[in-house]
PDB file of C-alpha atoms in Angstrom:
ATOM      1  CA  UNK A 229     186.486  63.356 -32.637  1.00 81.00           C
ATOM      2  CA  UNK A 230     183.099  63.596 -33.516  1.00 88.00           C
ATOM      3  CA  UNK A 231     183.439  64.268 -37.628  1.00 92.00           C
ATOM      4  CA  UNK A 232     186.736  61.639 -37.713  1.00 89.00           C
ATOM      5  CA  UNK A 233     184.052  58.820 -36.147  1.00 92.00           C
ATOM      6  CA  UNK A 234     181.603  59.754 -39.228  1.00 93.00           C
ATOM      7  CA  UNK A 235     184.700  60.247 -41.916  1.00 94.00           C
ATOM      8  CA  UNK A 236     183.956  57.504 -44.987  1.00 95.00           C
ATOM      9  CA  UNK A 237     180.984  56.057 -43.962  1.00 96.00           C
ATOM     10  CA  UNK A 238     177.888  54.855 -45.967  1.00 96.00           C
ATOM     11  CA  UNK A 239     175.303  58.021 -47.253  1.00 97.00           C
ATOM     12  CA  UNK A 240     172.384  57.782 -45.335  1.00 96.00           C
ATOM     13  CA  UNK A 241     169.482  55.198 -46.520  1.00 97.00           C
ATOM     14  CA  UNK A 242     167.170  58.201 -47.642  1.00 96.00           C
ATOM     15  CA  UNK A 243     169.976  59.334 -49.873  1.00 95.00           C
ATOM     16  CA  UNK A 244     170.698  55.860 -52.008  1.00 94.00           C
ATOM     17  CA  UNK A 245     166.619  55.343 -51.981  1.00 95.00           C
ATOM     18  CA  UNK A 246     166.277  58.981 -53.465  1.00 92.00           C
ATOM     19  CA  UNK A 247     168.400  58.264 -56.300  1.00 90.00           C
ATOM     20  CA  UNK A 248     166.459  55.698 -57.352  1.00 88.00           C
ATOM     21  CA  UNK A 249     163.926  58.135 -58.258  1.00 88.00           C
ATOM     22  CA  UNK A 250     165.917  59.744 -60.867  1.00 83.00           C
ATOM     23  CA  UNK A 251     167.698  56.626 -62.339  1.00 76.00           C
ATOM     24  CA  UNK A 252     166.235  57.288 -66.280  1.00 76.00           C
ATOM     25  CA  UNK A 253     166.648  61.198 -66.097  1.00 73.00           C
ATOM     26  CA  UNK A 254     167.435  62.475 -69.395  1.00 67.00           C
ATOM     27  CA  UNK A 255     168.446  65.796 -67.504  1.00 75.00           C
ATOM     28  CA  UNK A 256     171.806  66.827 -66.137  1.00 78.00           C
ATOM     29  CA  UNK A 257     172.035  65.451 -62.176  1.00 88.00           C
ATOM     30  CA  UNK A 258     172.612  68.503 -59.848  1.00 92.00           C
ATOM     31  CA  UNK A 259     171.988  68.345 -55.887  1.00 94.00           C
ATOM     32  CA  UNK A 260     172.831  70.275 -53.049  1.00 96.00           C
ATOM     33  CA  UNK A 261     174.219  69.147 -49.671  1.00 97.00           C
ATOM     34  CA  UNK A 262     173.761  71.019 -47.212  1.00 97.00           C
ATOM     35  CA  UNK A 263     174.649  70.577 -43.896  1.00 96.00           C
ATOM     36  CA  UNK A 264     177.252  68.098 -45.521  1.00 97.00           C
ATOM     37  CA  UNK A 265     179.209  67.204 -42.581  1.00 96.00           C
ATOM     38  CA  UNK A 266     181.738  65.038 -43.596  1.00 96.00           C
ATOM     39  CA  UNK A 267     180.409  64.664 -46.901  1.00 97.00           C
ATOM     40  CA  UNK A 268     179.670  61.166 -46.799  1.00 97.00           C
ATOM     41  CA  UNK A 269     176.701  61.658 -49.028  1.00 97.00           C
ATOM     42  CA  UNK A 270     178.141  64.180 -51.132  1.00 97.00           C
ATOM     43  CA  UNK A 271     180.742  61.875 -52.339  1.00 97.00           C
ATOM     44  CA  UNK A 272     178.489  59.129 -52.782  1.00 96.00           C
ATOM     45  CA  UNK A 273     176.483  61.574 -55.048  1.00 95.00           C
ATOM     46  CA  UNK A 274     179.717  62.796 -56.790  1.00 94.00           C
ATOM     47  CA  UNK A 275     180.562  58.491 -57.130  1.00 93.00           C
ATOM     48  CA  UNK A 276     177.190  58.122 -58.790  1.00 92.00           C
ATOM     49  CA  UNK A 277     177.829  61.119 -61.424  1.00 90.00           C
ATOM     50  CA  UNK A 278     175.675  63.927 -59.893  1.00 93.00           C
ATOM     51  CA  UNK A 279     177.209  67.309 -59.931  1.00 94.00           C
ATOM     52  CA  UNK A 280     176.936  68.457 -55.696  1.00 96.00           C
ATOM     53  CA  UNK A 281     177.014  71.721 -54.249  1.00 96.00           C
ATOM     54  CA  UNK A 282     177.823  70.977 -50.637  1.00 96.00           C
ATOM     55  CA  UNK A 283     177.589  73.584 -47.997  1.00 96.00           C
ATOM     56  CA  UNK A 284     178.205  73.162 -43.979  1.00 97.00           C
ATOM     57  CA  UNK A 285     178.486  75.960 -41.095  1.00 97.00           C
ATOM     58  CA  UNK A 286     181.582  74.519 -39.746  1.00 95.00           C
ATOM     59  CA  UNK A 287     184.977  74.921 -40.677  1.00 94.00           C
ATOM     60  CA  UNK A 288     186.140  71.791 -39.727  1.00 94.00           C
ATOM     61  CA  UNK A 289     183.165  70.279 -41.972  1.00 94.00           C
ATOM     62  CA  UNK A 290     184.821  72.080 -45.157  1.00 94.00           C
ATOM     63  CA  UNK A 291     188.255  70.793 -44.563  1.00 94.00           C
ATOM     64  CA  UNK A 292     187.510  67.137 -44.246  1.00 93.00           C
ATOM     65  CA  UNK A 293     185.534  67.257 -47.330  1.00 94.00           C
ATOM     66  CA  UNK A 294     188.332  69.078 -48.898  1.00 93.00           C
ATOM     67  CA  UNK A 295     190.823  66.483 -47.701  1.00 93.00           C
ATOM     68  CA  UNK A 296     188.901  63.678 -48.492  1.00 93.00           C
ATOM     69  CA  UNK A 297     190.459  60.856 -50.641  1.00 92.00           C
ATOM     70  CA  UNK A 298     187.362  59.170 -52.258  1.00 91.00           C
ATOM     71  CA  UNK A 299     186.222  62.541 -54.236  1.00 83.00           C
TER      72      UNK A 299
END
């Protein structure tokens, strides 16, 4: 229940305010997520351009990301 109440919602404040730090890069956009979760800042990273490594402990983690509709 837990990971289906956090499925599809926004990327966390820190992560949209970050970005704005490397707008005008000239250099090729590469993060890594990890402790994704439910990868809702991993797609918003992916939705922006950025190539994302994401990473999470749990299993269940990895499959919603997999099965996620938006990435």
């Amino acid at each position: 229940p837990y990971y289906q109440e956090k499925l599809y919602k926004e990327p966390r404040p820190l992560v949209i305010q970050a970005l704005g730090f490397f707008k005008d890069s000239l250099h090729g956009k590469n993060a890594l997520d990890l402790g994704a979760g439910v990868g809702n800042d991993t797609a918003y990273l992916l939705r922006q351009g950025w190539n994302v490594w994401t990473n999470d402990a749990e299993e269940e983690a990895i499959a919603l990301i997999k099965s996620r509709n938006d990435i």
